[in-house]
CSV table of C-alpha atoms and ligand atoms in Angstrom, one decimal:
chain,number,residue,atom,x,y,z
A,259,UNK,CA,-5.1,7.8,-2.2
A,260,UNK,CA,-8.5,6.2,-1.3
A,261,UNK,CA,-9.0,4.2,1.7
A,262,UNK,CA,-12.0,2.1,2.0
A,263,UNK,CA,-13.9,1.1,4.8
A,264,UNK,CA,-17.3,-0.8,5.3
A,265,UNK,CA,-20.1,-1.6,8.2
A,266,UNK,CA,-23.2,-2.8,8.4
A,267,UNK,CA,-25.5,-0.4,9.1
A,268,UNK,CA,-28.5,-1.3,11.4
A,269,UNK,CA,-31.8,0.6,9.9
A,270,UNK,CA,-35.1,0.5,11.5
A,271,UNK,CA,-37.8,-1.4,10.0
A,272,UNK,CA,-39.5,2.2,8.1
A,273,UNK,CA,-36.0,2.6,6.6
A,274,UNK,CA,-35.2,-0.5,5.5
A,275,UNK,CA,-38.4,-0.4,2.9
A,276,UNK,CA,-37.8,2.9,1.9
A,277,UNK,CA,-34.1,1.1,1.0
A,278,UNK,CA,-35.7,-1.2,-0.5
A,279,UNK,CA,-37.9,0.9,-2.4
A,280,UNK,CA,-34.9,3.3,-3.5
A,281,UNK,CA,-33.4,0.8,-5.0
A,282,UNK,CA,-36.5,-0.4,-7.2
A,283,UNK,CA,-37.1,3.1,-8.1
A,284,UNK,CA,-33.4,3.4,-9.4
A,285,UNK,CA,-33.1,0.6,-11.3
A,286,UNK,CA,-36.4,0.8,-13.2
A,287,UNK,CA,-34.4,4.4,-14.4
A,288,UNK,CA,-31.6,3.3,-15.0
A,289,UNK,CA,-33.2,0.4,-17.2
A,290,UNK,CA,-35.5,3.5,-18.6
A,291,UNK,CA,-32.4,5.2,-19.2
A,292,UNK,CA,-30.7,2.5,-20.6
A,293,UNK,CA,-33.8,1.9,-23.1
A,294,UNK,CA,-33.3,5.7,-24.3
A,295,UNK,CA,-29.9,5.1,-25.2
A,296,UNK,CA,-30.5,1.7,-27.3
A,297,UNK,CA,-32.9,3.2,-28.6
A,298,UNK,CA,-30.8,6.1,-29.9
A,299,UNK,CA,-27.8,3.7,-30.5
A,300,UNK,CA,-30.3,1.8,-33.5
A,301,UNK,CA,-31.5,4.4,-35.0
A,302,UNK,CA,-28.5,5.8,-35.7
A,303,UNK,CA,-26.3,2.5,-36.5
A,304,UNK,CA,-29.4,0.1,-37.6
A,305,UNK,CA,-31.6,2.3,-39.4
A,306,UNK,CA,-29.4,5.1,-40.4
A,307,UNK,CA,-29.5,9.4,-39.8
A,308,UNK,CA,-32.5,9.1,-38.6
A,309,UNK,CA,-34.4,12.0,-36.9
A,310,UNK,CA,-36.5,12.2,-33.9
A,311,UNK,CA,-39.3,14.9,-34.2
A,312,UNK,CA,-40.1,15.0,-30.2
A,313,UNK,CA,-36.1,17.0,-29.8
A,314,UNK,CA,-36.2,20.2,-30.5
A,315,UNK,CA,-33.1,19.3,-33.2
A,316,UNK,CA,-32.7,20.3,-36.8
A,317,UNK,CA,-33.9,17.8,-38.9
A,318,UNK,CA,-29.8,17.2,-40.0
A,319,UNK,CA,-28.1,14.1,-39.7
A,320,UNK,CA,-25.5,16.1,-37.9
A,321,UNK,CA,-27.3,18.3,-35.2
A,322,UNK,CA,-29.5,15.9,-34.8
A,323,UNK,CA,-29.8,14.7,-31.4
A,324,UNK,CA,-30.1,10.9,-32.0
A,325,UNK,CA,-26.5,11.2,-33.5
A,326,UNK,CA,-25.0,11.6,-30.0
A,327,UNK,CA,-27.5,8.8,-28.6
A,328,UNK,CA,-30.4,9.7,-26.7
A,329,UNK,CA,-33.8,10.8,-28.1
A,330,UNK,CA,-34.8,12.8,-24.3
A,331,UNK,CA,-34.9,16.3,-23.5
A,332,UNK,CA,-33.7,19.4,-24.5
A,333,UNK,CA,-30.0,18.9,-25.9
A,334,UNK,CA,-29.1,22.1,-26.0
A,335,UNK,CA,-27.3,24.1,-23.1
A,336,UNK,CA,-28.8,26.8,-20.7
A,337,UNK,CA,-27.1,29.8,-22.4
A,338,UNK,CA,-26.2,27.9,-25.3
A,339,UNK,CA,-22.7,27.3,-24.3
A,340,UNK,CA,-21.7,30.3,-24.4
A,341,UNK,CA,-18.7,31.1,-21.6
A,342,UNK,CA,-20.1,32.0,-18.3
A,343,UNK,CA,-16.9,34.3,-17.3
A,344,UNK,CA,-14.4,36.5,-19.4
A,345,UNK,CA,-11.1,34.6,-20.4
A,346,UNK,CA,-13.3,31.0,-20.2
A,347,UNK,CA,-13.2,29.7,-23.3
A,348,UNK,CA,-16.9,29.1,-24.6
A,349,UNK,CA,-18.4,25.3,-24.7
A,350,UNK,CA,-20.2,23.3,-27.5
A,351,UNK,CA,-23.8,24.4,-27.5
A,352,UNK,CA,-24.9,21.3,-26.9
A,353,UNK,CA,-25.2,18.8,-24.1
A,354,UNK,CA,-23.5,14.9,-23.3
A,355,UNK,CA,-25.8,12.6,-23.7
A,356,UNK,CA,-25.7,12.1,-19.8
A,357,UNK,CA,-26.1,15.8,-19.1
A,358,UNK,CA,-29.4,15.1,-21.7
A,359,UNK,CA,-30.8,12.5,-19.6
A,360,UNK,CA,-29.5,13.9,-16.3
A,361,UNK,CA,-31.8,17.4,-16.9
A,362,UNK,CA,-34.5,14.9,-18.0
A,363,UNK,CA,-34.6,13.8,-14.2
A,364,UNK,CA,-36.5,16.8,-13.5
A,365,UNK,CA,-39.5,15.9,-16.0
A,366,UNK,CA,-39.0,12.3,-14.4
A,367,UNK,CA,-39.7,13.9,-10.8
A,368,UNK,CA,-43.0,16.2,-11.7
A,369,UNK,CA,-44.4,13.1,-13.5
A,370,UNK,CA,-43.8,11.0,-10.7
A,371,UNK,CA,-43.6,12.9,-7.6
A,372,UNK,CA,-42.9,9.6,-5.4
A,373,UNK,CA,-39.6,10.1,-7.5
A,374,UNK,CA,-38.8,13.2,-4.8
A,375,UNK,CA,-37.9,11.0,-1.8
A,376,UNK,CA,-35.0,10.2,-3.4
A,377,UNK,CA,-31.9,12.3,-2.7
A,378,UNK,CA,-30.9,14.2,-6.0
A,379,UNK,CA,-27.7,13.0,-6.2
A,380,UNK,CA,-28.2,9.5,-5.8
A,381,UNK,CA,-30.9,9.9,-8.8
A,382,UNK,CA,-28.2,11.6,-10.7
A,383,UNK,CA,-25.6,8.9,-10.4
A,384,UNK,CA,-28.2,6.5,-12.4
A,385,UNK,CA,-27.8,8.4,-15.9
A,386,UNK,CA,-23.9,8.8,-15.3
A,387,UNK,CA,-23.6,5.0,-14.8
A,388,UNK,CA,-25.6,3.9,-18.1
A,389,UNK,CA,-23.3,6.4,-19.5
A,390,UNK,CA,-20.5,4.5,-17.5
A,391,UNK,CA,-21.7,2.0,-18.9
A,392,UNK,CA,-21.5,2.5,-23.0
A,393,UNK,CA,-18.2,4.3,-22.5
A,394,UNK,CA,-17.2,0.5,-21.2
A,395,UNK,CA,-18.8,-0.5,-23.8
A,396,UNK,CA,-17.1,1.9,-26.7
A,397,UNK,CA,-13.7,0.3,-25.2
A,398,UNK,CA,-14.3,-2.9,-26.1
A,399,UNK,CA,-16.4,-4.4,-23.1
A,400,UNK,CA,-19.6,-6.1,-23.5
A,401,UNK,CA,-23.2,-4.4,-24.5
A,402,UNK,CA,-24.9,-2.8,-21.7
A,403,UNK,CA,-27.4,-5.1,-20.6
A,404,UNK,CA,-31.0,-4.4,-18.2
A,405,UNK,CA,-30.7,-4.7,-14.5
A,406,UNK,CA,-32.7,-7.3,-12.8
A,407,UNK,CA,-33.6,-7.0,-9.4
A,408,UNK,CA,-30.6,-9.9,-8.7
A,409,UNK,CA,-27.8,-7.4,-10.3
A,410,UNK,CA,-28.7,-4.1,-8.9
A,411,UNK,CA,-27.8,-4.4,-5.1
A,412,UNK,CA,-25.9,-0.6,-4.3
A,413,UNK,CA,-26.5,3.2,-5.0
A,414,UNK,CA,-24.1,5.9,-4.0
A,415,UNK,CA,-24.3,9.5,-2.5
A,416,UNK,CA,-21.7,12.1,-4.0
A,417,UNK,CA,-18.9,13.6,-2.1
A,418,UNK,CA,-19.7,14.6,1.4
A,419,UNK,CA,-23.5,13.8,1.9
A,420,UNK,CA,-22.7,10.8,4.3
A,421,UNK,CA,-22.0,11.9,7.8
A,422,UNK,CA,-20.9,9.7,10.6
A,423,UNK,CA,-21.1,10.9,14.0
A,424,UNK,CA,-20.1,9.0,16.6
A,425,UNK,CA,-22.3,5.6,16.6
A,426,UNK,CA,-24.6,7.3,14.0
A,427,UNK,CA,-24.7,7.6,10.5
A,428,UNK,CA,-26.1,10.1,8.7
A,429,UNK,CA,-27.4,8.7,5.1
A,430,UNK,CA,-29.8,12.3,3.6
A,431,UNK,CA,-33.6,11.3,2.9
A,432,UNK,CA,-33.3,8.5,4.8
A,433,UNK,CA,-32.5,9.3,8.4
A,434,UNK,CA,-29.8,8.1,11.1
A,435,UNK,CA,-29.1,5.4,11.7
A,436,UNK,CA,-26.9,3.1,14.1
A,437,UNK,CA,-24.4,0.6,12.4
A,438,UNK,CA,-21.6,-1.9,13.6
A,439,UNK,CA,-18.8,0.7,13.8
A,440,UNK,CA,-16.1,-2.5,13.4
A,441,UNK,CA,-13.6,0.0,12.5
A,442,UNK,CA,-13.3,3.5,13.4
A,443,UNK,CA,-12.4,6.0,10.9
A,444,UNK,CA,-9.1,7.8,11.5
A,445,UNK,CA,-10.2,11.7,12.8
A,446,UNK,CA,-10.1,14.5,10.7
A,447,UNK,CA,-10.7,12.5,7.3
A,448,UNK,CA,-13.4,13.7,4.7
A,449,UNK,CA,-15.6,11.0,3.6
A,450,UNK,CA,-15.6,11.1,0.1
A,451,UNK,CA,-18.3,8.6,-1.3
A,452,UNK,CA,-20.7,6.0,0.3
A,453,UNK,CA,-21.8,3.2,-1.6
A,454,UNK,CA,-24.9,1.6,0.1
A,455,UNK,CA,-25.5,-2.0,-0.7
A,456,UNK,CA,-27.9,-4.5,0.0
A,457,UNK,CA,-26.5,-8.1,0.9
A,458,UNK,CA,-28.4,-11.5,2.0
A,459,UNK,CA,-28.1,-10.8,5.4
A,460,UNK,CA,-28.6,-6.9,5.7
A,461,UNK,CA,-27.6,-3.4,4.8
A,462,UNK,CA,-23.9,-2.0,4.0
A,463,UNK,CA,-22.0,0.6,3.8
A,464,UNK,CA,-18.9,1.2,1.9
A,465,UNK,CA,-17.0,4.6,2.4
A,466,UNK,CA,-14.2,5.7,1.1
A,467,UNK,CA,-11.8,8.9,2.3
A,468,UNK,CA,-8.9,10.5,1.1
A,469,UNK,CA,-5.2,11.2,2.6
A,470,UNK,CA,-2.1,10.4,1.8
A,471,UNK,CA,0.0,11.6,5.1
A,472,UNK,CA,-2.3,8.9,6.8
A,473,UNK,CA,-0.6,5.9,4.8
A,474,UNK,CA,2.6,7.4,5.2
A,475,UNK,CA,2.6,7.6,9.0
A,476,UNK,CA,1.0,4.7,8.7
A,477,UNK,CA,4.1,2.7,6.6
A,478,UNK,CA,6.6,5.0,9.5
A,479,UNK,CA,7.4,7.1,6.3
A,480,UNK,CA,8.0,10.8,5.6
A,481,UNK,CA,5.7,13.0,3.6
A,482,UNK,CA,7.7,15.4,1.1
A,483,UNK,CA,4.4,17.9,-0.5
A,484,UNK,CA,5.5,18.5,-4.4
A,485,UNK,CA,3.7,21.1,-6.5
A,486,UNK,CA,2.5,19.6,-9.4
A,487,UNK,CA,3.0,22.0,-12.1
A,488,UNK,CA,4.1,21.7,-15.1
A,489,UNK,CA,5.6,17.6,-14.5
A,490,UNK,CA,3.5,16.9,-16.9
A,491,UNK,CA,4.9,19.3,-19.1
A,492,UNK,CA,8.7,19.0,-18.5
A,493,UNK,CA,11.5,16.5,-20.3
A,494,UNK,CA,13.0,14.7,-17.5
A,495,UNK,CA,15.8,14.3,-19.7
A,496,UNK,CA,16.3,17.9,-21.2
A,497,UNK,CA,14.1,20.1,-18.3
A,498,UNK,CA,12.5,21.7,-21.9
A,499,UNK,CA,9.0,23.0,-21.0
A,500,UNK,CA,6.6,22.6,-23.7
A,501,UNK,CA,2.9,21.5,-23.5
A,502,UNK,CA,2.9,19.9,-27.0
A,503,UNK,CA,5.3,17.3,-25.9
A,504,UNK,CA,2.5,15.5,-24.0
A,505,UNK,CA,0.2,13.8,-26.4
A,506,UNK,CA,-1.8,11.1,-24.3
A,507,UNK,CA,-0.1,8.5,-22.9
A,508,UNK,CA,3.0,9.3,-24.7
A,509,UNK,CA,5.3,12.1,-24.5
A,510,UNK,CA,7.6,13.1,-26.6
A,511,UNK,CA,10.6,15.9,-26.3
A,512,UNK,CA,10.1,18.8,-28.7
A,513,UNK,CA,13.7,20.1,-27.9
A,514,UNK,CA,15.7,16.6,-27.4
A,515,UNK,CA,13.6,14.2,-28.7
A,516,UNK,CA,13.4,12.1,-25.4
A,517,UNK,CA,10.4,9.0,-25.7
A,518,UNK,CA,8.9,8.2,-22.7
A,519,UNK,CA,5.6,6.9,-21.1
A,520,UNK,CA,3.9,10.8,-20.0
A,521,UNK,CA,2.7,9.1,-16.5
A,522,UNK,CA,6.3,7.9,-15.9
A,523,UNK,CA,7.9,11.1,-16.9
A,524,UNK,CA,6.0,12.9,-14.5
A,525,UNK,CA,6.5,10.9,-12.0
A,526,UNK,CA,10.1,11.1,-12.2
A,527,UNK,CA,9.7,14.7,-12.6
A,528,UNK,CA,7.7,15.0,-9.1
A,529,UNK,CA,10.9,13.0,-7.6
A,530,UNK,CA,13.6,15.2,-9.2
A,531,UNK,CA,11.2,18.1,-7.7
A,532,UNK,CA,10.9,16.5,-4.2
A,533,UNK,CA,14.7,15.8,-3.8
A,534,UNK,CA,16.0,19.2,-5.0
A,535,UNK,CA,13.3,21.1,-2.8
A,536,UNK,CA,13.8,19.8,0.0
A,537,UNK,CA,17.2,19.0,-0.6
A,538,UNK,CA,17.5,15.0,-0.2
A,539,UNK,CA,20.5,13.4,0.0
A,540,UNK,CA,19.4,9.6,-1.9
A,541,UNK,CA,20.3,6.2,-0.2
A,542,UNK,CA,18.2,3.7,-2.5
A,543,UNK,CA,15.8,3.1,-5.1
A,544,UNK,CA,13.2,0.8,-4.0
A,545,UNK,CA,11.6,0.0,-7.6
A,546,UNK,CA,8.3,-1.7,-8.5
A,547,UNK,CA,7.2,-2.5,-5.6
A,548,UNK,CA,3.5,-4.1,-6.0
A,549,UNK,CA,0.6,-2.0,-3.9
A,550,UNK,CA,-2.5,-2.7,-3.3
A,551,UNK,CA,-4.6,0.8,-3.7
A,552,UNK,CA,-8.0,-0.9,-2.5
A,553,UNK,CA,-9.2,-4.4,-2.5
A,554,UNK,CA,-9.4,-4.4,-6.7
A,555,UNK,CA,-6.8,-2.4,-8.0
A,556,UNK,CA,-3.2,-3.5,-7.6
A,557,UNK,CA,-0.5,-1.1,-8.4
A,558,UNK,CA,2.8,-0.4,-9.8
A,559,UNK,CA,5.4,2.3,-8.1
A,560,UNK,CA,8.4,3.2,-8.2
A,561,UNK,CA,9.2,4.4,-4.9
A,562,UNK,CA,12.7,5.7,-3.7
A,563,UNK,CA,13.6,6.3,-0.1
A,564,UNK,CA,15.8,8.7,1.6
A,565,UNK,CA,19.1,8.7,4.3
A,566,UNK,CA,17.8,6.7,7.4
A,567,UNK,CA,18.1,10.7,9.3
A,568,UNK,CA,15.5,11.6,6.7
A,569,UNK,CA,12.9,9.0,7.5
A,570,UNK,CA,10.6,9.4,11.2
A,571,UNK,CA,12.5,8.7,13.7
A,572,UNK,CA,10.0,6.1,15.2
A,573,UNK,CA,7.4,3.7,13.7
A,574,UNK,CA,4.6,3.5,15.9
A,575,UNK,CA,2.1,1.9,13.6
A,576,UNK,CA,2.9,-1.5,12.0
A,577,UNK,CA,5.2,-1.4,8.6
A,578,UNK,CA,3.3,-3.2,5.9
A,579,UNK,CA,2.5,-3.0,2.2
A,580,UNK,CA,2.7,0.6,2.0
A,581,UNK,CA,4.3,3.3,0.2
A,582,UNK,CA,6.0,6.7,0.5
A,583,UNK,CA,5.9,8.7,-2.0
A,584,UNK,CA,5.8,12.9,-2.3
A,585,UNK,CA,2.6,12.4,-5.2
A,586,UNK,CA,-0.5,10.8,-5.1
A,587,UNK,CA,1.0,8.3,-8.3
A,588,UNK,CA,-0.4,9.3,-11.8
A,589,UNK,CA,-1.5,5.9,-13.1
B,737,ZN,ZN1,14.0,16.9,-23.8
């Protein structure tokens, strides 16, 4: 479970521009990288096979780098795919089309050095969100459309770059910086991404860290620890093991014959694991109760709660709106 929370940050006048600039830098890529892959997307779907001599592709409809999108850089893998250790099974020889324009970046930063301020990971989540993108896109959203200065307003680090320490924030390549710490984060939680965001009337942060146990004291609720294996795998109805059942969303019993949705199924199977673990003696089944995960994603659980001796004997934070539940839910 995600938790969210956001400040204002207070930069100093030197690190506001270089904010600014950040963000004009990232968006004229991801528009460049966005360009690359309409580009690609024609020649293939508008003009037919079509080969680009600049890849270092056969000239085969079928190896041909165009066919997976992107006419940049070298599409085929350091090592060639081959597996790295013994037992790992070996990968395709040839790269995404993000992982394409992703090794591109380097080209991008020795033509344009200015290009080097910019923290590597932040640069790298511009190809993965034009790829983000299309793959909304290939499920039935609209066509991925430019970024004008109006619609591209945030960047984010990756996992663990931020650093907040005590009225300070850390953001890297761009310095410390003070901020309105409106709500403290709860100790000993990782932060696990920072979205930086300009707004009309400054700078903001949104950062989000992980924990489960935190929501559970929080809702005056027990946390039962389940190991996941093999719920995915297991008939809730027959306890038959067998990895083939599981197609997708659905699963389907290769001994009984059970139908079921495969999240649900495991589900229950985390709960039939919890209760006989941990031996739990069952008082009621508190079903679909609505949750909201973060500000945009409402969701469904099926929660169940134990004897009154099982639960903490005393609520000392305030019980609202929030589960218990032994599994971060598989939705
Ligand atoms: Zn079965």
């Amino acid at each position: 479970m995600l938790l969210g929370f956001k400040y204002k940050l207070k930069p100093s006048q030197p690190q506001s521009q270089k904010l600014s600039q950040w963000l004009d830098m990232l968006r004229k890529t991801y528009n460049w990288c966005l360009k690359d892959r309409i580009d690609g997307w024609h020649q293939q779907f508008i003009q037919g096979d079509y080969c680009e001599l600049k890849t270092k592709t056969e000239i085969t409809p079928l190896s041909c780098s165009l066919v997976k999108g992107t006419q940049l850089a070298n599409p085929w893998k350091d090592g060639g795919g081959k597996a790295r250790r013994k037992g790992e099974k070996a990968q395709s020889p040839k790269r995404t089309v993000a992982l394409m324009q992703d090794a591109n970046l380097q080209e991008l930063k020795d033509a344009r050095p200015w290009y080097q301020n910019i923290d590597i990971g932040v640069l790298q989540s511009i190809p993965a969100r034009v790829n983000e993108s299309f793959n909304k896109f290939f499920k039935g959203a609209g066509f991925p459309k430019f970024k004008r200065r109006h619609d591209f307003k945030s960047f984010s680090y990756k996992p663990g770059r931020v650093k907040i320490k005590g009225n300070k924030i850390y953001l890297p390549k761009i310095g410390r910086m003070r901020f309105y710490n409106s709500r403290s984060i709860p100790d000993g939680f990782q932060i696990k991404t920072a979205t930086v965001r300009q707004k009309a009337d400054g700078w903001y942060v949104s950062l989000r860290i992980e924990n489960l146990e935190y929501l559970a004291v929080k809702s005056g609720k027990k946390l039962y620890k389940v190991n996941p294996r093999y719920t995915s795998q297991t008939c809730s109805n027959c306890q038959h093991i067998d990895p083939a059942s599981r197609s997708g969303e659905k699963f389907l019993c290769t001994n009984c014959g059970h139908i079921d949705d495969a999240n649900l199924q495991a589900a229950r199977n985390v709960k039939t694991k919890a209760i006989e673990s941990y031996s739990l003696n069952i008082a009621k089944i508190v079903k679909s109760k609505t949750v909201r995960r973060d500000s945009s994603k409402p969701a469904q659980l099926s929660l169940f709660e134990t004897l009154y001796s099982e639960r903490l004997p005393v609520n000392t934070l305030p019980l609202k709106g929030f589960p218990a539940c032994g599994q971060e839910p598989r939705i």
